[in-house]
Tab-separated table of C-alpha atoms in Angstrom:
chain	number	residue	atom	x	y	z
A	26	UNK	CA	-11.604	64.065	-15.936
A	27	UNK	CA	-12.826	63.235	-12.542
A	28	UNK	CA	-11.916	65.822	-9.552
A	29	UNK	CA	-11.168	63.706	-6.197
A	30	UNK	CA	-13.795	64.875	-4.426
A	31	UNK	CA	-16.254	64.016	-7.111
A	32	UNK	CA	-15.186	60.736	-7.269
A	33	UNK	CA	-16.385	56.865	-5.775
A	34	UNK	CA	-14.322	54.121	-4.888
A	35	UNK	CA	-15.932	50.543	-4.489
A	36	UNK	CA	-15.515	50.134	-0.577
A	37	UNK	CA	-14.661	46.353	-1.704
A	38	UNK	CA	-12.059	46.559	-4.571
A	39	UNK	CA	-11.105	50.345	-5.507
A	40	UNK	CA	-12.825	50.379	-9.042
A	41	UNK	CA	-13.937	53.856	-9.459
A	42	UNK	CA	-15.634	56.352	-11.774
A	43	UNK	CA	-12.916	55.982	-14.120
A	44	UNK	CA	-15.551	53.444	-15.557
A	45	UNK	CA	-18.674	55.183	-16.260
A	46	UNK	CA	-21.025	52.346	-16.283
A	47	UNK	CA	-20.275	51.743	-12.538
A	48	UNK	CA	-22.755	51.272	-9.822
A	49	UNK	CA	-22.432	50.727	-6.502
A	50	UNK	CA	-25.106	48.953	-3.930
A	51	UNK	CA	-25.808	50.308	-0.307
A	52	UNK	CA	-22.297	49.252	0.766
A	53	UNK	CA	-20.645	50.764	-1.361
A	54	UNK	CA	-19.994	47.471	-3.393
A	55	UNK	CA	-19.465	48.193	-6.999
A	56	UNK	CA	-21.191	46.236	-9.835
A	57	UNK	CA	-18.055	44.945	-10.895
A	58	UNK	CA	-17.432	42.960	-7.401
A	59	UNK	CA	-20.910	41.705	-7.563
A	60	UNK	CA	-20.483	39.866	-11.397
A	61	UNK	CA	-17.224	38.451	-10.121
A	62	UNK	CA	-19.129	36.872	-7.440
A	63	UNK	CA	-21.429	35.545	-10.087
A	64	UNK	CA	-18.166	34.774	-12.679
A	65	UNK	CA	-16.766	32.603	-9.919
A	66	UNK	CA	-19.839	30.176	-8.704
A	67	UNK	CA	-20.624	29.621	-12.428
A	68	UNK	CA	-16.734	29.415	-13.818
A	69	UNK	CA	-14.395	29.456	-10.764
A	70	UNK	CA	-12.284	26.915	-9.035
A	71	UNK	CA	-14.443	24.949	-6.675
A	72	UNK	CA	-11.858	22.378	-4.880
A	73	UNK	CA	-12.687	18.886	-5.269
A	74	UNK	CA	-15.357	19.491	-7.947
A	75	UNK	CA	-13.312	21.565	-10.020
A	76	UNK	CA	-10.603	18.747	-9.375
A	77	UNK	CA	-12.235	16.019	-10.920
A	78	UNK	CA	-13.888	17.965	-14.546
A	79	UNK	CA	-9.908	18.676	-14.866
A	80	UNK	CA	-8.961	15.184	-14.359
A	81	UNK	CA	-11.970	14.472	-16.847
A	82	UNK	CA	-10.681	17.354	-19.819
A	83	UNK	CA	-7.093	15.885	-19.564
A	84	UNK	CA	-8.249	12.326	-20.271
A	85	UNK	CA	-10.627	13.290	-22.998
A	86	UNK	CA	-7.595	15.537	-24.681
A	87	UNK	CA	-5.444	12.705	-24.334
A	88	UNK	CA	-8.148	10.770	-25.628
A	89	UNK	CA	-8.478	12.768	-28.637
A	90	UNK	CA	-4.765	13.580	-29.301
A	91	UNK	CA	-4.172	9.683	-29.828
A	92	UNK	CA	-2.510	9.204	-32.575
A	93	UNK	CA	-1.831	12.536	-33.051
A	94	UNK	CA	1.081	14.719	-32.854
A	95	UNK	CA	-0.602	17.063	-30.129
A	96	UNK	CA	-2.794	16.729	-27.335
A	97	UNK	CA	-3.591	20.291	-27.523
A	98	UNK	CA	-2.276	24.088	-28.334
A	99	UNK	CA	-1.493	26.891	-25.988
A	100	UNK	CA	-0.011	30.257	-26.920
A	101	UNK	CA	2.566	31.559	-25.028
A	102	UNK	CA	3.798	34.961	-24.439
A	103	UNK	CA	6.717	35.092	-21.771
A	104	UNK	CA	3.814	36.423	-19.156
A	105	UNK	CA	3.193	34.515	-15.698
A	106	UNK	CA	-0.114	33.036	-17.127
A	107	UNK	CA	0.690	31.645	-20.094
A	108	UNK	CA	4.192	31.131	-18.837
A	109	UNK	CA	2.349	28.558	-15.861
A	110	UNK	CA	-0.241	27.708	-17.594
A	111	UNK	CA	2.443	25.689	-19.897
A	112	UNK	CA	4.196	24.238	-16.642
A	113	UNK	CA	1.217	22.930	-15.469
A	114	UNK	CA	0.089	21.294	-18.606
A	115	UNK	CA	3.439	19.759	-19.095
A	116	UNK	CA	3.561	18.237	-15.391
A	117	UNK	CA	0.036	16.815	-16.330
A	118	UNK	CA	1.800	14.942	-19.360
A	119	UNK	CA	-0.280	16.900	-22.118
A	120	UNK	CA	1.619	16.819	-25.649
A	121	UNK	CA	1.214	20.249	-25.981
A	122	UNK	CA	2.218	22.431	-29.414
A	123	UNK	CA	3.620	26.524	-27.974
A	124	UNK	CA	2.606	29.071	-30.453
A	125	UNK	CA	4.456	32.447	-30.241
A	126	UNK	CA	2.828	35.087	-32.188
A	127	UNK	CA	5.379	37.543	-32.822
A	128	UNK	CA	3.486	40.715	-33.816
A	129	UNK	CA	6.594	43.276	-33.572
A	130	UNK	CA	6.601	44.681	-29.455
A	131	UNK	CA	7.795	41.689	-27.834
A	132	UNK	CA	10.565	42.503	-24.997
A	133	UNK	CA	13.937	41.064	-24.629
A	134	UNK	CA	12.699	39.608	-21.228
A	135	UNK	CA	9.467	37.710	-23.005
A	136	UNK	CA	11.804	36.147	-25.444
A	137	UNK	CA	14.109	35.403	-22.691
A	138	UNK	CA	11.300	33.614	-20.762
A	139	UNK	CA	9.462	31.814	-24.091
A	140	UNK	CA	12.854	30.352	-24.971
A	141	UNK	CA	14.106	29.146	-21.205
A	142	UNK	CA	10.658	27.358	-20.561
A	143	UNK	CA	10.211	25.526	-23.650
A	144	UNK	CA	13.941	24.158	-23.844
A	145	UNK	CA	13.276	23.446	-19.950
A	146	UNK	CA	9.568	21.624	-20.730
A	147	UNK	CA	11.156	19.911	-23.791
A	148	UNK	CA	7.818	21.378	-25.263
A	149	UNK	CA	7.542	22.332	-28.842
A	150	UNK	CA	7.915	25.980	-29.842
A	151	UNK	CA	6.370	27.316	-33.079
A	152	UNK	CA	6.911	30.880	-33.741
A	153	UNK	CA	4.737	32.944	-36.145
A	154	UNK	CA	6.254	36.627	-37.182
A	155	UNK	CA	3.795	38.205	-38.443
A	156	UNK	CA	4.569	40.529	-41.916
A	157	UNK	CA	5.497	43.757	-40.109
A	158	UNK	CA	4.855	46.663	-42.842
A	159	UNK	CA	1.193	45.071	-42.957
A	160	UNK	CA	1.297	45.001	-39.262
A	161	UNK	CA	2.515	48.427	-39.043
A	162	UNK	CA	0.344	50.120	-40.733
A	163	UNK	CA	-3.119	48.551	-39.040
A	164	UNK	CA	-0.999	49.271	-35.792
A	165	UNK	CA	-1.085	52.772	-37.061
A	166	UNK	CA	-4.022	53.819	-38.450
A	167	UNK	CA	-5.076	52.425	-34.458
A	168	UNK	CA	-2.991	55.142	-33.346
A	169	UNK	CA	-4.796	57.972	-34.882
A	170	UNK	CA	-8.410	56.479	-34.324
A	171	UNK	CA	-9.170	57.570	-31.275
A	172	UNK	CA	-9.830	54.645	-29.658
A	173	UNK	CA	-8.624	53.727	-26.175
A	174	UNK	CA	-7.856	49.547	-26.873
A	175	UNK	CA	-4.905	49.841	-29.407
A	176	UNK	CA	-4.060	46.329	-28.520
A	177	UNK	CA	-6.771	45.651	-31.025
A	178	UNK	CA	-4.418	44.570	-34.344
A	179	UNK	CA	-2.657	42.293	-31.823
A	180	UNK	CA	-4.678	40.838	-29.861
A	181	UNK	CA	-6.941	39.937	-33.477
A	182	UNK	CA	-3.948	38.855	-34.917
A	183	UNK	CA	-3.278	36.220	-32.181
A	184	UNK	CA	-6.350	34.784	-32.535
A	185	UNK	CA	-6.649	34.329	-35.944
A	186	UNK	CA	-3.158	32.652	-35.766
A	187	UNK	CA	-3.767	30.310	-33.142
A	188	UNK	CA	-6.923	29.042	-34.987
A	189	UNK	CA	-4.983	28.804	-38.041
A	190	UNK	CA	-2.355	26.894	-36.758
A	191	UNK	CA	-5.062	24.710	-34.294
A	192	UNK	CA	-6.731	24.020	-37.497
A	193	UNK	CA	-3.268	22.917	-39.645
A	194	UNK	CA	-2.671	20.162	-36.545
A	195	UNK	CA	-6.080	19.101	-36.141
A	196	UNK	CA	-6.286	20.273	-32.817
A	197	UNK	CA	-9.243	20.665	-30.810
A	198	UNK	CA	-8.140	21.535	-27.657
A	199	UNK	CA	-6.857	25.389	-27.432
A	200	UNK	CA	-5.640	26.464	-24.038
A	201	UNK	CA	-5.523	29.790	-23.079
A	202	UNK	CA	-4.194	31.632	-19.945
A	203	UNK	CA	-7.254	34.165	-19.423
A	204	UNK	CA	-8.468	33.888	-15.879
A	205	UNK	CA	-10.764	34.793	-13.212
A	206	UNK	CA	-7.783	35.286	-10.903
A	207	UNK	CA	-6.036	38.506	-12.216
A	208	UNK	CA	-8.606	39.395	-15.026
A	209	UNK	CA	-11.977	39.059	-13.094
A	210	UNK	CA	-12.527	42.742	-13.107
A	211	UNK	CA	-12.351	44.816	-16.303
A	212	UNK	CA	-15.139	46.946	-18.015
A	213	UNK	CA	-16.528	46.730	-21.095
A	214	UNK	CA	-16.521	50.530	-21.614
A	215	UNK	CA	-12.600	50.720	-21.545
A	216	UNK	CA	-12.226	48.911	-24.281
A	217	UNK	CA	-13.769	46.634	-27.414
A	218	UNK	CA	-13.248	43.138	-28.646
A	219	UNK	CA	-10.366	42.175	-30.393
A	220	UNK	CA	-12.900	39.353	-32.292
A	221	UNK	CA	-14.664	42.170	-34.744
A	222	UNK	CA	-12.376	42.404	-38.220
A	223	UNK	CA	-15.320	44.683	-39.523
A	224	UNK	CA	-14.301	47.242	-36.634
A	225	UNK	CA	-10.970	46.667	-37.576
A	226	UNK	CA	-11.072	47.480	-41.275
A	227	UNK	CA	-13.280	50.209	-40.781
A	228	UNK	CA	-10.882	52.037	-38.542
A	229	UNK	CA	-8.159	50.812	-41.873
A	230	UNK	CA	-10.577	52.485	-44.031
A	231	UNK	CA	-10.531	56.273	-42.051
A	232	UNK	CA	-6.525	55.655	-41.061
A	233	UNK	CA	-4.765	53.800	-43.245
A	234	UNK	CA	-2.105	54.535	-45.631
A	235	UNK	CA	-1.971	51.705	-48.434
A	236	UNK	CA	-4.321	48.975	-49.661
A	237	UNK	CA	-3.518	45.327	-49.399
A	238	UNK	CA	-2.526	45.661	-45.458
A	239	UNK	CA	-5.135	42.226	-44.829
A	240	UNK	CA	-3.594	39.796	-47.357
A	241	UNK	CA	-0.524	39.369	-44.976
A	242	UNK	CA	-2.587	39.645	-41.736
A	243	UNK	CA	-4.101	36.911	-40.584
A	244	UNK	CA	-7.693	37.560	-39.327
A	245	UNK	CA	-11.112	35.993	-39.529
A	246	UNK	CA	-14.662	37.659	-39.979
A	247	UNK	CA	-17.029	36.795	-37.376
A	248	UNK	CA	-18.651	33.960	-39.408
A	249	UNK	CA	-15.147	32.228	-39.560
A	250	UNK	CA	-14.784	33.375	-35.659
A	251	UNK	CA	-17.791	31.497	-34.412
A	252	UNK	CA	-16.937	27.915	-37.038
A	253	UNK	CA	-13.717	28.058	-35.038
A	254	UNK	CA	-15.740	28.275	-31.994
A	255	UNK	CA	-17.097	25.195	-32.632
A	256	UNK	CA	-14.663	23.313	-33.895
A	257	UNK	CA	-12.262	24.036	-31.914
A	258	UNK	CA	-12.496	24.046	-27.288
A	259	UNK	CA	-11.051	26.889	-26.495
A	260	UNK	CA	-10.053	26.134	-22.463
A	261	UNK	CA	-9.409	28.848	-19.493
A	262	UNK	CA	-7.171	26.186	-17.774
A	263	UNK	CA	-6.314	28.073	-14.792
A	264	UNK	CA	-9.669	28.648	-13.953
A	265	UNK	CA	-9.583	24.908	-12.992
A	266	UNK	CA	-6.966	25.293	-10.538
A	267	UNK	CA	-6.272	27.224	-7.498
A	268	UNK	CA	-4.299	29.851	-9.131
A	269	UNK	CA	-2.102	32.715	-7.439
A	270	UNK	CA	0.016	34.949	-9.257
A	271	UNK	CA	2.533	35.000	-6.285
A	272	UNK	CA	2.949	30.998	-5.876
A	273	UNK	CA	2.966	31.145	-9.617
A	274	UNK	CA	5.607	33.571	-9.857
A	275	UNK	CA	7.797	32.227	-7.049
A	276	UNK	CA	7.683	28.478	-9.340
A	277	UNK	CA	8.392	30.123	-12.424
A	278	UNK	CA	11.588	32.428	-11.153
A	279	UNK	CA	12.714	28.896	-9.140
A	280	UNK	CA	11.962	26.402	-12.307
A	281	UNK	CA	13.321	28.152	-14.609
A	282	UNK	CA	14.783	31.319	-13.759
A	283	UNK	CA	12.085	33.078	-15.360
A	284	UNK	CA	12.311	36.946	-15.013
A	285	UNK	CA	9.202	39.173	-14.138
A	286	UNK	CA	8.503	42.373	-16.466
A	287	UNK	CA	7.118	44.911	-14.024
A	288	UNK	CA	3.361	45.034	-14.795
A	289	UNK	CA	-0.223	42.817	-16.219
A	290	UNK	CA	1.025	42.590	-19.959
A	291	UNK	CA	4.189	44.385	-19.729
A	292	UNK	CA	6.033	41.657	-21.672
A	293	UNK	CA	4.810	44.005	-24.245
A	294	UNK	CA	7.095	47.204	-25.108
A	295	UNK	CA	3.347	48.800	-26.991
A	296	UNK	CA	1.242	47.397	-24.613
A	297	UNK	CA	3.002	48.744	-21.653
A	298	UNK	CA	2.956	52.459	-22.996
A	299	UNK	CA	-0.668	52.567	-24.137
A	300	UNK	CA	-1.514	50.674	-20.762
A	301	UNK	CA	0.508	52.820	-18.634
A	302	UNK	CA	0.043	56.196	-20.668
A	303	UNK	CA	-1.820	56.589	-23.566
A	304	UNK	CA	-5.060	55.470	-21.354
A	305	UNK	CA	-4.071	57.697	-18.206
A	306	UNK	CA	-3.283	60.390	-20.078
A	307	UNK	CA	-5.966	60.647	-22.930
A	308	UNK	CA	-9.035	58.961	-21.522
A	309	UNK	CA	-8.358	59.217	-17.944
A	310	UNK	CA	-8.445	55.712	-16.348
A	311	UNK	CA	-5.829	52.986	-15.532
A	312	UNK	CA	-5.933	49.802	-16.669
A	313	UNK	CA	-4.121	49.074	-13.817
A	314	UNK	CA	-7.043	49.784	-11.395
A	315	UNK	CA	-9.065	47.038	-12.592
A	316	UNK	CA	-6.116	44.506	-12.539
A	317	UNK	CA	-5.441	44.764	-8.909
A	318	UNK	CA	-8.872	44.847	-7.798
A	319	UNK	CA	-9.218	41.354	-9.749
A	320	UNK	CA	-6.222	40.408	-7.176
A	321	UNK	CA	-8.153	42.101	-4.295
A	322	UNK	CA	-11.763	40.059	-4.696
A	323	UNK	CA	-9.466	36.936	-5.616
A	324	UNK	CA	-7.616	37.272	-2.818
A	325	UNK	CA	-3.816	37.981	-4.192
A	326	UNK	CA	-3.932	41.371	-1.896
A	327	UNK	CA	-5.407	43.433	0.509
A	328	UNK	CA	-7.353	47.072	-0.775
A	329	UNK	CA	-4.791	49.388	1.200
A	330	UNK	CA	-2.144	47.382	-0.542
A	331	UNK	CA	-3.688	48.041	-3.860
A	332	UNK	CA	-4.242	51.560	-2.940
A	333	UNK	CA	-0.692	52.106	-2.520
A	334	UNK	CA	0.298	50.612	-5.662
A	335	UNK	CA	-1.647	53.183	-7.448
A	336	UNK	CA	0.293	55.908	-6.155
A	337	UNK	CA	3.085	54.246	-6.934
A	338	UNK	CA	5.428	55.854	-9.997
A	339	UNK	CA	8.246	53.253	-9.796
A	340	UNK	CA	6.878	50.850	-12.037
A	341	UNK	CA	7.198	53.179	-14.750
A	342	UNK	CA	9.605	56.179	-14.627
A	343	UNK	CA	9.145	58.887	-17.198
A	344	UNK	CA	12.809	58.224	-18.411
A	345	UNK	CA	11.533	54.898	-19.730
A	346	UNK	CA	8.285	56.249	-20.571
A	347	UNK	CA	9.337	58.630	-23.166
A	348	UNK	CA	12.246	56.120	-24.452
A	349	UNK	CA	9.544	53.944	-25.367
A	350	UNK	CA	7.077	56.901	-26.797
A	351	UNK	CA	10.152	57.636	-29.113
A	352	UNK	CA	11.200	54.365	-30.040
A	353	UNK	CA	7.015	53.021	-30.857
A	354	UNK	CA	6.740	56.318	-33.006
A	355	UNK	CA	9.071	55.960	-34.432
A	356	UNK	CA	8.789	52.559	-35.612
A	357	UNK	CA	5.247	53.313	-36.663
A	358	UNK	CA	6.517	56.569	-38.406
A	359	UNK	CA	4.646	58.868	-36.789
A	360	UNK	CA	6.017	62.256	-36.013
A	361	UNK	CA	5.957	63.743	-32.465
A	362	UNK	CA	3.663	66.993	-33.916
A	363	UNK	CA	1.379	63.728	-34.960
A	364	UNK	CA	1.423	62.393	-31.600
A	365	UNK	CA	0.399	65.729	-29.884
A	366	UNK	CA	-2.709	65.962	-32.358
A	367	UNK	CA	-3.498	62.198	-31.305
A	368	UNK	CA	-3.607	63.243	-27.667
A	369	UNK	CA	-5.541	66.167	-27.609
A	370	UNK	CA	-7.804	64.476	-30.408
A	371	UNK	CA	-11.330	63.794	-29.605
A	372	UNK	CA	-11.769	60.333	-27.623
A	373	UNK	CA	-13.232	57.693	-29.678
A	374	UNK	CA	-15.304	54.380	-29.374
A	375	UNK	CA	-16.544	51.465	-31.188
A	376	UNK	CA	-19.223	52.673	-32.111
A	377	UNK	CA	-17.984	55.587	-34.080
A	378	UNK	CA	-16.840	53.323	-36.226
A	379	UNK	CA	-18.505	50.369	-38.581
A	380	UNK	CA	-18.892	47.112	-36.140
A	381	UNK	CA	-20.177	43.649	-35.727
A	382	UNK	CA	-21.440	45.175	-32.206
A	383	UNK	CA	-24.724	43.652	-32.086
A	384	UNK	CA	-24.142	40.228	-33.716
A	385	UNK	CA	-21.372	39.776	-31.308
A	386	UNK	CA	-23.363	40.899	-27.918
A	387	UNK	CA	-26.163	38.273	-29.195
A	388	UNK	CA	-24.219	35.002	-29.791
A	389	UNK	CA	-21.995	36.592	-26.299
A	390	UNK	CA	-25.493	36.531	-24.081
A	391	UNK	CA	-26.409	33.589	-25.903
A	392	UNK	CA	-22.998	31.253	-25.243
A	393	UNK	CA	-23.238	32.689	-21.410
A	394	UNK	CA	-27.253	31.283	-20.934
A	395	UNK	CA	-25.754	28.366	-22.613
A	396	UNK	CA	-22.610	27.995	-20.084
A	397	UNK	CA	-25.667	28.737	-17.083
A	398	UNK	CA	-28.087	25.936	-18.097
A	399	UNK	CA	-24.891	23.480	-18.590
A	400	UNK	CA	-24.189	24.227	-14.907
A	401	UNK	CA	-27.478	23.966	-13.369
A	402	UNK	CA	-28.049	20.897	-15.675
């Protein structure tokens, strides 16, 4: 753990040591600030120009989704992104399917939300529960890996049933609320992708309690991963507009009295507490830092503002905290003697555990020189 006066805070954002791949240039400008710079002239919103490819992808979806049910897919969480991300795409006059993956930690205000925009939109809501003893258990054995992203079995599980269902409609275009905006700053060492089943059923494999978990848990290997890559366009769509989290907020709560959770993911009960604890507490950094220094280079607020909101408790109160500690253990039946030996446990990563690591960073650096030559082309 990092003593303050051993510490470094980028003198542009306030990403600090917390990430131990960070440098910083003679300013005092971190790495981090300088590949958002990069992110945004090759991906970001660029007025006019930006304008008229999005006038372009909404013809060609329409185009395609003749004579079809759908123009496209989106999943939808309750969150502000997805949450405006299906406004928008309404008031364009997409015919757009909502998938809900329901994966056992939604809140009672993302339901809320889900259910109030699509009756509001008119748009069609498909919800997918996923099998929750299979999802327990991968959940689980997560919990006792080590590993700091235990939004793994989720975040693989919405995937794989968002392709699934993209695939059942003959869908091409996917649309999904990841953005430069409020996620252009996060680093790769606090976490791994959600896109490596091998990882995932080699953590099973250590963890797990009972065989047969996968036949009720939709997933893909990366083979599968990279067919649906091509088959199917999977679209950051508010990285074609000018997107603000406040103006998007202030729509949403006026449209259609849509009700904001407290924090980037929160409309998660698990995600919250491994977000706002587990990470803190066991490996020492905040996810929270790098989400509000993507709102400080994207200009959603000011570094002394974000600096503030660090120290600030509110968000969170250890009342709730340890409500939801008991309730998620609970639920994953795991005792509170358990949960002691998890904390205190030695910190894990990826690569502790069988991976597609290498396969995966290829065909990543190879789809980004792709994306580069498309641009300068």
């Amino acid at each position: 753990m990092l003593n303050n006066s051993d510490n470094r805070i980028c003198t542009r954002c306030i990403m600090d040591m917390s990430d131990p791949n960070i440098t910083f240039d003679e300013k005092g400008v971190c790495n981090h600030c300088h590949q958002y710079d990069r992110d945004v002239a090759l991906l970001g919103y660029k007025g006019k120009e930006t304008e008229l490819e999005l006038k372009k992808l909404i013809k060609e979806m329409k185009a395609f989704g003749k004579g079809r049910e759908y123009d496209c897919i989106l999943g939808i969480s309750g969150g502000v992104d997805s949450a405006y991300m299906a406004y928008l795409v309404k008031k364009w006059g997409l015919r757009v399917l909502a998938v809900h993956v329901d994966a056992g930690w939604n809140s009672e205000i993302a339901v809320e939300n889900i259910q109030k925009m699509c009756k509001a939109l008119g748009m069609d809501l498909h919800t997918i529960v996923i099998d929750w003893p299979s999802m327990r258990e991968i959940q689980r054995a997560y919990m006792f890996s080590g590993l700091p992203n235990l939004d793994v079995p989720q975040d693989h599980v919405f995937m794989a049933a968002m392709y699934a269902y993209a695939k059942k409609y003959k869908i091409k275009y996917m649309l999904n609320g990841s953005n430069l905006s409020t996620e252009g700053i996060l680093p790769n060492a606090w976490g791994y992708t959600a896109t490596d089943f091998r990882s995932i059923k080699s953590v099973y494999k250590k963890w797990g309690r009972r065989p047969g978990v996968f036949k009720k848990y939709p997933h893909f290997g990366i083979l599968k991963y990279f067919y649906y890559q091509m088959t199917v366009k999977r679209i950051k769509i508010l990285n074609y507009v000018p997107y603000s989290k406040k103006e998007a907020m202030k729509v949403l709560e006026r449209e259609f009295d849509w009700k904001y959770y407290g924090g980037k993911h929160f409309e998660s009960r698990f995600t919250k507490f491994f977000q706002a604890y587990y990470l803190p507490e066991k490996f020492h950094y905040d996810k929270k830092r790098a989400h509000l220094s993507s709102l400080i280079v994207g200009g959603e607020m000011t570094r002394e503002e974000a600096l503030k909101e660090m120290e600030d408790a509110s968000a969170y109160p250890r009342e709730e905290m340890l409500e939801d500690r008991d309730y998620i253990l609970k639920k994953l039946d795991i005792s509170l003697d358990q949960w002691e030996k998890i904390m205190k446990g030695p910190c894990k990563s990826e690569d502790d555990y069988a991976s597609s690591k290498r396969l995966i960073n290829l065909l990543v650096k190879g789809k980004r020189l792709l994306q580069i030559r498309r641009q300068k082309g």
